[in-house]
Short mmCIF file of C-alpha atoms and ligand atoms in Angstrom, two decimals:
data_model
loop_
_atom_site.label_atom_id
_atom_site.label_comp_id
_atom_site.label_asym_id
_atom_site.label_seq_id
_atom_site.Cartn_x
_atom_site.Cartn_y
_atom_site.Cartn_z
CA MET Y 1201 107.14 -165.63 69.07
CA SER Y 1202 106.42 -161.95 68.80
CA ASP Y 1203 109.09 -159.30 69.11
CA THR Y 1204 107.55 -158.15 72.39
CA ASP Y 1205 109.30 -161.10 74.03
CA THR Y 1206 112.47 -159.21 74.56
CA ASP Y 1207 111.24 -155.71 75.18
CA THR Y 1208 108.57 -156.30 77.82
CA ARG Y 1209 111.33 -155.82 80.35
CA ASP Y 1210 111.82 -152.55 82.08
CA PRO Y 1211 114.82 -150.85 80.50
CA THR Y 1212 115.74 -149.19 83.79
CA SER Y 1213 115.76 -150.91 87.14
CA LEU Y 1214 112.58 -149.15 88.23
CA ARG Y 1215 109.33 -150.94 87.69
CA THR Y 1216 105.88 -149.58 87.09
CA PRO Y 1217 103.85 -148.88 90.24
CA ILE Y 1218 100.90 -151.28 90.55
CA VAL Y 1219 97.55 -149.59 91.07
CA ALA Y 1220 94.37 -151.19 92.45
CA VAL Y 1221 90.97 -149.57 92.10
CA LEU Y 1222 88.58 -150.20 94.96
CA GLY Y 1223 85.30 -148.96 96.34
CA HIS Y 1224 81.65 -149.78 96.83
CA VAL Y 1225 79.73 -151.57 94.10
CA ASP Y 1226 78.32 -149.20 91.44
CA HIS Y 1227 80.44 -146.27 92.53
CA GLY Y 1228 82.22 -146.42 89.16
CA LYS Y 1229 85.39 -148.53 89.46
CA THR Y 1230 84.90 -150.29 86.12
CA SER Y 1231 83.87 -147.09 84.38
CA LEU Y 1232 86.91 -145.26 85.68
CA LEU Y 1233 89.26 -148.02 84.52
CA ASP Y 1234 87.52 -148.05 81.14
CA LYS Y 1235 87.86 -144.29 80.88
CA ILE Y 1236 91.58 -144.42 81.65
CA ARG Y 1237 92.09 -147.29 79.21
CA GLY Y 1238 89.95 -145.56 76.58
CA SER Y 1239 91.84 -142.28 76.92
CA ALA Y 1240 95.10 -144.19 76.72
CA VAL Y 1241 94.03 -145.83 73.49
CA ILE Y 1242 92.96 -142.50 72.00
CA GLU Y 1243 96.04 -140.61 73.16
CA GLY Y 1244 98.62 -143.30 72.71
CA GLU Y 1245 100.43 -144.38 69.63
CA ALA Y 1246 99.18 -147.71 68.30
CA GLY Y 1247 100.25 -150.42 70.69
CA ALA Y 1248 101.34 -147.94 73.33
CA ILE Y 1249 99.24 -149.49 76.01
CA THR Y 1250 99.99 -153.11 76.72
CA GLN Y 1251 97.22 -155.43 77.69
CA HIS Y 1252 98.44 -157.86 80.33
CA ILE Y 1253 96.65 -160.73 81.95
CA GLY Y 1254 94.56 -159.07 84.65
CA ALA Y 1255 96.18 -155.68 84.21
CA THR Y 1256 96.69 -152.75 81.84
CA ALA Y 1257 99.99 -150.94 81.53
CA VAL Y 1258 99.80 -147.24 80.70
CA PRO Y 1259 103.32 -146.00 79.92
CA LEU Y 1260 104.55 -142.60 81.06
CA ASP Y 1261 104.30 -140.92 77.65
CA VAL Y 1262 100.66 -141.93 77.40
CA VAL Y 1263 99.96 -140.81 80.98
CA SER Y 1264 101.56 -137.55 80.05
CA SER Y 1265 99.56 -137.07 76.88
CA ILE Y 1266 96.33 -137.69 78.78
CA ALA Y 1267 97.35 -135.43 81.65
CA GLY Y 1268 98.77 -132.66 79.43
CA ASP Y 1269 100.65 -130.00 81.34
CA LEU Y 1270 99.98 -131.77 84.60
CA VAL Y 1271 102.57 -134.48 83.86
CA ASN Y 1272 105.84 -133.49 82.28
CA PRO Y 1273 107.61 -136.75 81.40
CA ASP Y 1274 110.99 -135.16 82.12
CA ASP Y 1275 110.07 -134.98 85.80
CA PHE Y 1276 109.62 -138.73 86.12
CA ASP Y 1277 111.74 -141.81 85.84
CA LEU Y 1278 109.03 -144.32 86.75
CA PRO Y 1279 107.86 -146.00 83.55
CA GLY Y 1280 104.11 -145.42 83.94
CA LEU Y 1281 101.27 -147.08 85.84
CA LEU Y 1282 100.01 -150.67 85.84
CA PHE Y 1283 96.31 -150.90 86.64
CA ILE Y 1284 94.90 -154.14 88.00
CA ASP Y 1285 91.85 -154.80 85.85
CA THR Y 1286 89.53 -156.65 88.16
CA PRO Y 1287 88.15 -153.99 90.42
CA GLY Y 1288 86.34 -155.06 93.50
CA HIS Y 1289 86.99 -158.36 95.14
CA HIS Y 1290 90.19 -159.69 93.76
CA SER Y 1291 92.32 -156.64 93.45
CA PHE Y 1292 91.31 -155.15 96.71
CA THR Y 1293 91.15 -158.17 98.90
CA THR Y 1294 94.54 -159.43 97.84
CA LEU Y 1295 96.14 -156.25 99.06
CA ARG Y 1296 98.21 -157.57 101.89
CA SER Y 1297 99.93 -156.11 104.84
CA ARG Y 1298 102.90 -158.45 104.95
CA GLY Y 1299 105.04 -160.46 102.61
CA GLY Y 1300 104.68 -157.91 99.85
CA ALA Y 1301 101.48 -156.12 99.04
CA LEU Y 1302 99.97 -156.75 95.67
CA ALA Y 1303 99.26 -153.13 94.88
CA ASP Y 1304 101.63 -150.25 95.59
CA ILE Y 1305 98.98 -147.63 95.45
CA ALA Y 1306 95.20 -147.53 95.34
CA ILE Y 1307 92.36 -145.40 94.06
CA LEU Y 1308 89.34 -145.50 96.34
CA VAL Y 1309 86.31 -144.63 94.25
CA VAL Y 1310 83.48 -142.90 96.11
CA ASP Y 1311 80.24 -141.78 94.46
CA VAL Y 1312 79.78 -138.11 95.43
CA ASN Y 1313 76.04 -138.58 95.80
CA ASP Y 1314 76.11 -141.86 97.64
CA GLY Y 1315 79.08 -141.15 99.90
CA PHE Y 1316 80.58 -143.82 102.14
CA GLN Y 1317 79.01 -147.29 101.94
CA PRO Y 1318 79.87 -150.68 103.52
CA GLN Y 1319 82.40 -151.66 100.86
CA THR Y 1320 84.01 -148.23 101.08
CA LEU Y 1321 84.61 -148.86 104.77
CA GLU Y 1322 85.82 -152.38 104.06
CA ALA Y 1323 88.26 -151.06 101.49
CA LEU Y 1324 89.49 -148.45 103.95
CA ASP Y 1325 90.10 -151.16 106.55
CA ILE Y 1326 92.24 -153.08 104.11
CA LEU Y 1327 94.12 -149.97 103.02
CA LYS Y 1328 94.77 -149.15 106.64
CA ARG Y 1329 96.03 -152.63 107.48
CA SER Y 1330 98.20 -152.93 104.40
CA GLN Y 1331 99.43 -149.34 104.78
CA THR Y 1332 98.84 -148.81 101.09
CA PRO Y 1333 98.98 -145.15 100.06
CA PHE Y 1334 95.80 -144.13 98.27
CA ILE Y 1335 93.87 -141.27 96.81
CA VAL Y 1336 90.12 -140.85 96.67
CA ALA Y 1337 88.39 -140.41 93.34
CA ALA Y 1338 85.19 -138.53 94.20
CA ASN Y 1339 83.30 -139.85 91.20
CA LYS Y 1340 80.21 -138.83 89.21
CA ILE Y 1341 80.78 -135.08 89.58
CA ASP Y 1342 79.00 -134.64 86.24
CA THR Y 1343 75.82 -135.20 88.27
CA VAL Y 1344 76.71 -132.35 90.64
CA PRO Y 1345 77.70 -129.49 88.37
CA GLY Y 1346 80.35 -127.19 89.57
CA TRP Y 1347 83.93 -128.15 89.09
CA ASN Y 1348 86.04 -126.27 86.63
CA ALA Y 1349 88.20 -129.10 85.40
CA ASN Y 1350 89.67 -127.20 82.52
CA GLU Y 1351 91.39 -124.58 84.55
CA ASP Y 1352 95.01 -124.50 83.42
CA THR Y 1353 96.31 -124.38 86.93
CA PRO Y 1354 99.04 -126.90 87.59
CA ILE Y 1355 98.53 -129.04 90.64
CA ASN Y 1356 101.52 -127.63 92.43
CA ALA Y 1357 100.63 -124.00 91.73
CA THR Y 1358 99.55 -121.82 94.60
CA TYR Y 1359 96.85 -123.77 96.28
CA GLU Y 1360 94.81 -120.72 97.14
CA SER Y 1361 94.38 -120.00 93.47
CA GLN Y 1362 92.46 -123.21 93.04
CA THR Y 1363 89.74 -122.83 95.62
CA ASP Y 1364 87.45 -121.12 93.12
CA ARG Y 1365 87.25 -124.32 91.16
CA VAL Y 1366 84.50 -125.82 93.23
CA THR Y 1367 80.96 -124.55 93.60
CA SER Y 1368 79.21 -124.76 96.92
CA ARG Y 1369 77.05 -127.70 95.87
CA LEU Y 1370 79.94 -129.89 94.94
CA ASP Y 1371 81.92 -128.51 97.82
CA GLU Y 1372 79.35 -129.92 100.22
CA SER Y 1373 79.61 -133.45 98.78
CA LEU Y 1374 83.39 -133.33 98.73
CA TYR Y 1375 83.61 -132.12 102.30
CA LYS Y 1376 81.26 -134.84 103.40
CA ILE Y 1377 83.73 -137.38 101.96
CA ILE Y 1378 86.62 -135.59 103.62
CA GLY Y 1379 84.68 -135.72 106.89
CA ASN Y 1380 84.00 -139.44 106.47
CA LEU Y 1381 87.68 -140.08 105.87
CA SER Y 1382 88.52 -138.14 108.97
CA ASP Y 1383 86.02 -140.23 110.99
CA GLU Y 1384 88.01 -143.28 109.88
CA GLY Y 1385 91.24 -141.75 111.10
CA PHE Y 1386 92.59 -140.39 107.82
CA SER Y 1387 93.61 -136.83 107.35
CA ALA Y 1388 92.28 -135.80 103.96
CA ASP Y 1389 91.79 -132.72 101.83
CA LEU Y 1390 91.02 -131.60 98.30
CA TYR Y 1391 94.05 -132.71 96.36
CA TRP Y 1392 95.23 -129.26 95.37
CA ARG Y 1393 95.51 -128.35 99.01
CA VAL Y 1394 97.55 -131.43 99.93
CA GLN Y 1395 101.24 -130.72 100.37
CA ASN Y 1396 102.33 -134.18 101.43
CA PHE Y 1397 100.43 -137.09 99.93
CA GLN Y 1398 102.04 -139.50 102.31
CA ARG Y 1399 100.46 -137.81 105.28
CA ASN Y 1400 97.24 -136.62 103.73
CA VAL Y 1401 94.77 -138.37 101.48
CA GLY Y 1402 94.07 -136.30 98.40
CA VAL Y 1403 90.48 -136.18 97.20
CA VAL Y 1404 90.23 -135.75 93.42
CA PRO Y 1405 86.85 -134.82 91.92
CA VAL Y 1406 86.34 -136.91 88.77
CA SER Y 1407 83.75 -138.11 86.33
CA ALA Y 1408 84.36 -141.51 84.83
CA MET Y 1409 81.66 -140.59 82.35
CA THR Y 1410 82.95 -137.27 80.98
CA GLY Y 1411 86.59 -137.78 81.90
CA GLU Y 1412 86.76 -134.60 83.96
CA GLY Y 1413 89.44 -134.91 86.58
CA VAL Y 1414 91.05 -138.01 85.04
CA PRO Y 1415 94.18 -136.00 84.08
CA ASP Y 1416 94.40 -134.74 87.64
CA LEU Y 1417 93.93 -138.24 89.03
CA LEU Y 1418 96.76 -139.58 86.88
CA ALA Y 1419 98.98 -136.64 87.75
CA VAL Y 1420 98.44 -137.09 91.47
CA MET Y 1421 99.18 -140.82 91.21
CA MET Y 1422 102.33 -140.30 89.20
CA GLY Y 1423 103.49 -137.58 91.56
CA LEU Y 1424 102.77 -139.66 94.64
CA SER Y 1425 104.61 -142.68 93.23
CA GLN Y 1426 107.60 -140.72 92.01
CA ARG Y 1427 107.95 -138.71 95.16
CA TYR Y 1428 107.36 -141.29 97.86
CA MET Y 1429 107.61 -144.74 96.37
CA LYS Y 1430 110.56 -144.66 94.04
CA GLU Y 1431 112.71 -146.82 96.26
CA GLU Y 1432 110.06 -149.51 96.45
CA MET Y 1433 110.04 -149.62 92.65
CA GLU Y 1434 113.67 -150.65 92.45
CA ILE Y 1435 113.84 -154.19 91.17
CA ASP Y 1436 116.30 -156.90 90.36
CA VAL Y 1437 115.76 -156.75 86.62
CA GLN Y 1438 117.18 -160.20 85.86
CA GLY Y 1439 116.50 -161.80 89.24
CA PRO Y 1440 114.14 -164.71 89.92
CA GLY Y 1441 110.54 -163.51 89.73
CA VAL Y 1442 108.41 -162.69 92.76
CA GLY Y 1443 104.66 -162.28 92.43
CA THR Y 1444 101.18 -162.87 93.77
CA VAL Y 1445 98.41 -165.08 92.40
CA LEU Y 1446 95.47 -162.97 91.24
CA GLU Y 1447 93.25 -165.83 90.12
CA VAL Y 1448 93.28 -169.58 89.67
CA LYS Y 1449 91.52 -170.52 86.44
CA GLU Y 1450 90.79 -173.53 84.28
CA GLU Y 1451 91.93 -172.81 80.73
CA LYS Y 1452 91.00 -175.02 77.79
CA GLY Y 1453 94.05 -176.88 76.59
CA PHE Y 1454 96.18 -175.77 79.54
CA GLY Y 1455 94.40 -177.22 82.58
CA THR Y 1456 94.55 -175.21 85.79
CA THR Y 1457 96.49 -171.98 85.32
CA VAL Y 1458 97.32 -169.10 87.63
CA ASP Y 1459 97.07 -165.45 86.68
CA ILE Y 1460 99.85 -163.69 88.51
CA VAL Y 1461 101.10 -160.19 89.00
CA LEU Y 1462 104.87 -160.13 88.94
CA TYR Y 1463 106.36 -157.34 91.01
CA ASP Y 1464 110.03 -158.21 90.95
CA GLY Y 1465 112.50 -160.04 88.72
CA THR Y 1466 111.54 -162.14 85.73
CA ILE Y 1467 109.71 -165.36 85.04
CA ARG Y 1468 110.79 -167.54 82.10
CA ALA Y 1469 109.10 -170.34 80.23
CA ASP Y 1470 111.66 -172.85 81.52
CA ASP Y 1471 111.58 -171.83 85.20
CA THR Y 1472 110.69 -173.96 88.18
CA ILE Y 1473 108.31 -172.08 90.46
CA VAL Y 1474 106.92 -172.41 93.97
CA VAL Y 1475 103.28 -171.37 94.46
CA GLY Y 1476 101.37 -171.10 97.74
CA GLY Y 1477 98.84 -173.96 97.95
CA GLN Y 1478 95.98 -175.09 100.20
CA ASN Y 1479 98.27 -177.52 101.97
CA ASP Y 1480 101.96 -177.39 101.13
CA PRO Y 1481 103.72 -175.05 98.74
CA ILE Y 1482 103.42 -176.36 95.17
CA VAL Y 1483 106.70 -176.92 93.33
CA THR Y 1484 106.18 -177.14 89.60
CA ASP Y 1485 107.73 -176.38 86.21
CA VAL Y 1486 106.28 -173.66 84.01
CA ARG Y 1487 104.75 -175.22 80.93
CA ALA Y 1488 103.84 -171.96 79.22
CA LEU Y 1489 103.68 -168.23 79.88
CA LEU Y 1490 100.59 -166.79 78.27
CA GLN Y 1491 99.65 -163.27 77.27
CA PRO Y 1492 96.41 -162.14 75.68
CA ARG Y 1493 96.67 -162.17 71.91
CA PRO Y 1494 95.74 -158.84 70.28
CA LEU Y 1495 92.00 -158.94 69.52
CA ALA Y 1496 92.53 -158.72 65.77
CA GLU Y 1497 94.58 -161.89 65.79
CA ILE Y 1498 92.07 -164.06 67.60
CA ARG Y 1499 90.26 -166.32 65.20
CA THR Y 1500 89.74 -169.93 65.99
CA GLU Y 1501 93.09 -170.29 67.69
CA SER Y 1502 93.88 -169.75 71.33
CA ARG Y 1503 93.16 -166.41 72.93
CA PHE Y 1504 96.72 -166.49 74.17
CA GLU Y 1505 100.16 -166.25 72.77
CA GLN Y 1506 103.15 -167.79 74.46
CA VAL Y 1507 106.10 -165.71 75.52
CA ASP Y 1508 109.54 -166.77 76.70
CA GLU Y 1509 109.97 -164.30 79.49
CA VAL Y 1510 108.32 -161.35 81.24
CA GLY Y 1511 109.72 -158.89 83.73
CA ALA Y 1512 108.14 -156.86 86.53
CA ALA Y 1513 105.72 -155.25 86.70
CA ALA Y 1514 103.46 -157.44 84.61
CA GLY Y 1515 100.35 -159.55 84.67
CA ILE Y 1516 100.85 -162.98 83.12
CA LYS Y 1517 99.09 -166.32 82.98
CA VAL Y 1518 101.21 -169.30 84.00
CA ALA Y 1519 100.33 -172.79 82.82
CA ALA Y 1520 102.00 -175.53 84.85
CA PRO Y 1521 101.12 -178.99 86.22
CA ASP Y 1522 99.71 -179.47 89.73
CA LEU Y 1523 98.24 -175.99 90.21
CA GLY Y 1524 94.91 -177.39 91.43
CA ASP Y 1525 95.54 -176.36 95.04
CA ALA Y 1526 96.91 -172.89 94.26
CA MET Y 1527 95.20 -170.04 96.09
CA ALA Y 1528 94.36 -166.55 94.90
CA GLY Y 1529 96.38 -164.13 96.98
CA ALA Y 1530 99.19 -166.64 97.56
CA PRO Y 1531 102.83 -165.90 96.78
CA VAL Y 1532 104.63 -167.14 93.65
CA ARG Y 1533 108.40 -167.37 93.43
CA VAL Y 1534 110.77 -168.44 90.70
CA VAL Y 1535 113.44 -170.88 91.93
CA ARG Y 1536 116.16 -170.37 89.27
CA ASN Y 1537 119.71 -171.25 90.44
CA ARG Y 1538 118.56 -171.57 94.02
CA ASP Y 1539 117.74 -174.36 96.33
CA VAL Y 1540 114.11 -175.46 95.96
CA GLU Y 1541 113.86 -175.99 99.73
CA THR Y 1542 115.00 -172.42 100.43
CA VAL Y 1543 112.32 -171.02 98.16
CA GLU Y 1544 109.70 -173.37 99.64
CA THR Y 1545 110.61 -172.10 103.08
CA GLU Y 1546 110.22 -168.52 101.90
CA VAL Y 1547 106.79 -169.21 100.46
CA GLN Y 1548 105.79 -171.09 103.60
CA ALA Y 1549 106.91 -168.21 105.78
CA GLU Y 1550 104.89 -165.76 103.70
CA LEU Y 1551 101.85 -168.01 103.94
CA ALA Y 1552 102.26 -168.52 107.68
CA ASP Y 1553 102.20 -164.77 108.05
CA ILE Y 1554 98.74 -164.62 106.58
CA ALA Y 1555 97.45 -167.85 108.09
CA VAL Y 1556 94.35 -167.67 110.22
CA ASP Y 1557 94.38 -169.03 113.78
CA THR Y 1558 91.80 -171.74 114.25
CA GLU Y 1559 90.21 -173.19 117.38
CA GLU Y 1560 88.91 -176.62 118.37
CA GLN Y 1561 85.35 -175.41 117.88
CA GLY Y 1562 83.96 -172.65 115.73
CA VAL Y 1563 82.50 -171.69 112.36
CA VAL Y 1564 83.87 -172.59 108.92
CA VAL Y 1565 85.08 -169.64 106.85
CA LYS Y 1566 85.64 -169.62 103.09
CA ALA Y 1567 86.85 -166.71 100.97
CA ASP Y 1568 88.02 -166.07 97.44
CA THR Y 1569 91.55 -164.98 98.23
CA LEU Y 1570 94.01 -165.20 101.09
CA GLY Y 1571 93.67 -161.48 101.62
CA SER Y 1572 89.91 -161.67 101.95
CA LEU Y 1573 90.20 -164.70 104.22
CA GLU Y 1574 92.43 -162.68 106.48
CA ALA Y 1575 90.01 -159.77 106.41
CA MET Y 1576 87.11 -162.11 107.28
CA ALA Y 1577 89.10 -163.64 110.13
CA ASP Y 1578 89.93 -160.20 111.52
CA ALA Y 1579 86.29 -159.14 111.39
CA LEU Y 1580 85.20 -162.36 113.11
CA GLU Y 1581 87.82 -161.97 115.79
CA GLU Y 1582 86.48 -158.50 116.47
CA ALA Y 1583 82.98 -159.98 116.73
CA GLU Y 1584 84.40 -162.70 119.03
CA VAL Y 1585 83.36 -165.53 116.74
CA PRO Y 1586 85.77 -168.51 116.87
CA ILE Y 1587 86.86 -170.21 113.63
CA VAL Y 1588 87.39 -173.95 113.27
CA ARG Y 1589 88.46 -173.98 109.63
CA ALA Y 1590 89.48 -171.18 107.25
CA GLU Y 1591 90.19 -171.83 103.60
CA VAL Y 1592 90.35 -170.18 100.21
CA GLY Y 1593 87.86 -171.59 97.70
CA ASP Y 1594 84.19 -172.33 97.07
CA VAL Y 1595 82.04 -174.01 99.71
CA ALA Y 1596 82.60 -177.75 99.19
CA PRO Y 1597 81.03 -180.86 100.75
CA ARG Y 1598 83.96 -181.33 103.12
CA ASP Y 1599 83.31 -177.87 104.58
CA VAL Y 1600 79.77 -179.00 105.30
CA SER Y 1601 81.09 -182.15 107.02
CA VAL Y 1602 83.28 -180.06 109.28
CA ALA Y 1603 80.48 -177.60 110.08
CA SER Y 1604 78.01 -180.41 110.78
CA THR Y 1605 80.20 -181.80 113.58
CA ALA Y 1606 79.98 -178.59 115.64
CA GLU Y 1607 78.47 -179.19 119.08
CA ASP Y 1608 76.98 -175.72 119.31
CA PRO Y 1609 74.15 -175.12 116.80
CA LYS Y 1610 75.40 -171.54 116.47
CA GLN Y 1611 78.54 -172.99 114.96
CA GLN Y 1612 76.93 -175.35 112.48
CA VAL Y 1613 77.58 -172.59 110.03
CA ILE Y 1614 79.69 -171.72 107.00
CA LEU Y 1615 80.48 -168.07 106.31
CA GLY Y 1616 81.58 -167.36 102.75
CA PHE Y 1617 82.95 -164.18 101.22
CA ASN Y 1618 82.90 -163.83 97.42
CA VAL Y 1619 82.59 -167.60 96.93
CA ASP Y 1620 80.07 -169.95 95.35
CA VAL Y 1621 78.44 -172.91 97.02
CA LEU Y 1622 79.06 -176.10 95.04
CA ASP Y 1623 75.85 -177.99 94.20
CA ASP Y 1624 76.62 -181.10 96.21
CA ALA Y 1625 77.65 -178.92 99.16
CA ALA Y 1626 74.32 -177.08 99.09
CA HIS Y 1627 72.47 -180.37 99.02
CA ARG Y 1628 74.53 -181.82 101.81
CA ALA Y 1629 74.05 -178.70 103.94
CA GLU Y 1630 70.32 -179.13 103.71
CA VAL Y 1631 70.53 -182.74 104.80
CA ASP Y 1632 73.01 -182.03 107.61
CA ASP Y 1633 71.24 -178.88 108.80
CA VAL Y 1634 74.22 -176.63 108.17
CA THR Y 1635 73.50 -172.96 107.41
CA ILE Y 1636 75.58 -171.19 104.78
CA PHE Y 1637 75.88 -167.40 104.58
CA THR Y 1638 77.62 -165.86 101.59
CA ASP Y 1639 77.92 -162.27 100.45
CA ALA Y 1640 80.25 -159.90 98.61
CA VAL Y 1641 80.43 -157.62 101.64
CA ILE Y 1642 82.17 -158.88 104.76
CA TYR Y 1643 80.08 -156.77 107.13
CA GLN Y 1644 76.95 -158.17 105.55
CA VAL Y 1645 77.99 -161.80 106.07
CA ILE Y 1646 78.77 -161.10 109.68
CA GLU Y 1647 75.60 -159.14 110.24
CA GLU Y 1648 73.52 -161.96 108.80
CA TYR Y 1649 75.32 -164.41 111.03
CA GLU Y 1650 74.77 -162.28 114.11
CA GLU Y 1651 71.05 -162.12 113.39
CA PHE Y 1652 71.04 -165.89 113.06
CA VAL Y 1653 72.76 -166.25 116.43
CA GLU Y 1654 70.28 -163.88 118.07
CA GLU Y 1655 67.40 -165.91 116.71
CA ILE Y 1656 68.84 -169.13 118.13
CA GLU Y 1657 69.41 -167.47 121.47
CA ARG Y 1658 65.87 -166.14 121.54
CA ALA Y 1659 64.55 -169.61 120.75
CA GLN Y 1660 66.64 -171.10 123.55
CA GLN Y 1661 65.27 -168.73 126.19
P1 GDP W 28 81.52 -150.47 89.75
O1 GDP W 28 80.52 -151.46 90.27
O2 GDP W 28 82.13 -149.70 90.87
O3 GDP W 28 82.54 -151.03 88.82
O4 GDP W 28 80.66 -149.36 88.96
P2 GDP W 28 80.45 -149.19 87.39
O5 GDP W 28 81.65 -148.63 86.74
O6 GDP W 28 79.87 -150.44 86.84
O7 GDP W 28 79.35 -148.02 87.39
C1 GDP W 28 78.06 -148.17 87.97
C2 GDP W 28 77.08 -147.26 87.27
O8 GDP W 28 77.42 -145.90 87.47
C3 GDP W 28 77.03 -147.46 85.76
O9 GDP W 28 75.70 -147.36 85.33
C4 GDP W 28 77.87 -146.30 85.21
O10 GDP W 28 77.47 -145.92 83.93
C5 GDP W 28 77.58 -145.22 86.22
N1 GDP W 28 78.73 -144.29 86.35
C6 GDP W 28 79.99 -144.61 86.62
N2 GDP W 28 80.77 -143.50 86.67
C7 GDP W 28 79.95 -142.45 86.42
C8 GDP W 28 80.14 -141.03 86.33
O11 GDP W 28 81.23 -140.49 86.50
N3 GDP W 28 79.03 -140.28 86.08
C9 GDP W 28 77.79 -140.82 85.90
N4 GDP W 28 76.79 -139.99 85.66
N5 GDP W 28 77.58 -142.15 85.97
C10 GDP W 28 78.64 -142.96 86.21
#
């Protein structure tokens, strides 16, 4: 065991705020995360940033050395920022409105040239529903020259003194984004003009390529967390762990594992846990807690090293029997010294909160996480499309069976978001005349389906 076993725990009772990065494809989510990680590696002492499963922890001193004068570590008692690594589907669609959101805070990345796109709107919908505070990273400003990033003006200096920082060309793009946010019901402004980040969305001009604006972005996030979210970061340091499943994955030698983000308490290698499953909550015993091994140590052995315990906030892989039915986006709770039934009831209650209402007749819906399933269901409800079955997971033959029994041809349909179609399901769908629509954008799936319905209606006339 490495000596990190004992010191991964937060020394104070405040945990690291969990940050999700979302936005339209190609707007620069991955690049921005890479830039932050890269700067952290350059600025930090060796080993200062901890690689978690599915997340990267950037401690306060490293945030501060990247952000320079903008973040004085003495002003903060939150330990840093934990970035969820998988931008796009998983991180953003598992943001949840009830039963504990996965991310505490979000960065919505918008390409200054491209502006608002379908996934930007989708992300905004989710942020709105989950009431997650967020800031906008107006990215790729290196392509629109005109922001003086190196001005030594602290963020909380007189705001008027900062207006010279933007040229008219960039100004136009930024104001377009601010206008778009306002159309969606958010009050937004350039971040140095925002006095209250809880009421107003701050727009931070950045370049994930050159790194301009990254210090400001970090400073705004730290400030927002420290100022408005400190109470939510208070945790029960030694309490039974509470988390959310990020991904369900097969892992050689370990069977089905779940990657979780732990946001309260601890999880130990000898704990019994309850995990939200397709049918009933899964009660199982942890077989191993796995962390990524430092790259240099990986040879022929496992990519993982086992640890005895981790504390919030952390990303960790859990190997345990019977995880086959676990769902991304589902809750995970450690039982420890409590009644298993009580914990099962808690998990059930959380799941019921995000369950989708189904009808006698309707379409079949599949999605990659519970959060995205909920988002799909909401969008379909708005479009007045009834749902007969809603599940997390790839499109399987049994989904085709259900869809094929629909009386209305408009409902002999499977709508999938961020999922694959299993080979035998695709084959069966062809035989049974079931149509499958899948896409990585919810609006797109629904649009395609609506066109399909129109076609059928035209044919019927
Ligand atoms: P994602 O799909 O949102 O994760 O976007 P990526 O991070 O993969 O970026 C999409 C493309 O935009 C890539 O070719 C990046 O190199 C490019 N890109 C991202 N950020 C910037 C930026 O700040 N400036 C410029 N010029 N290109 C960028």
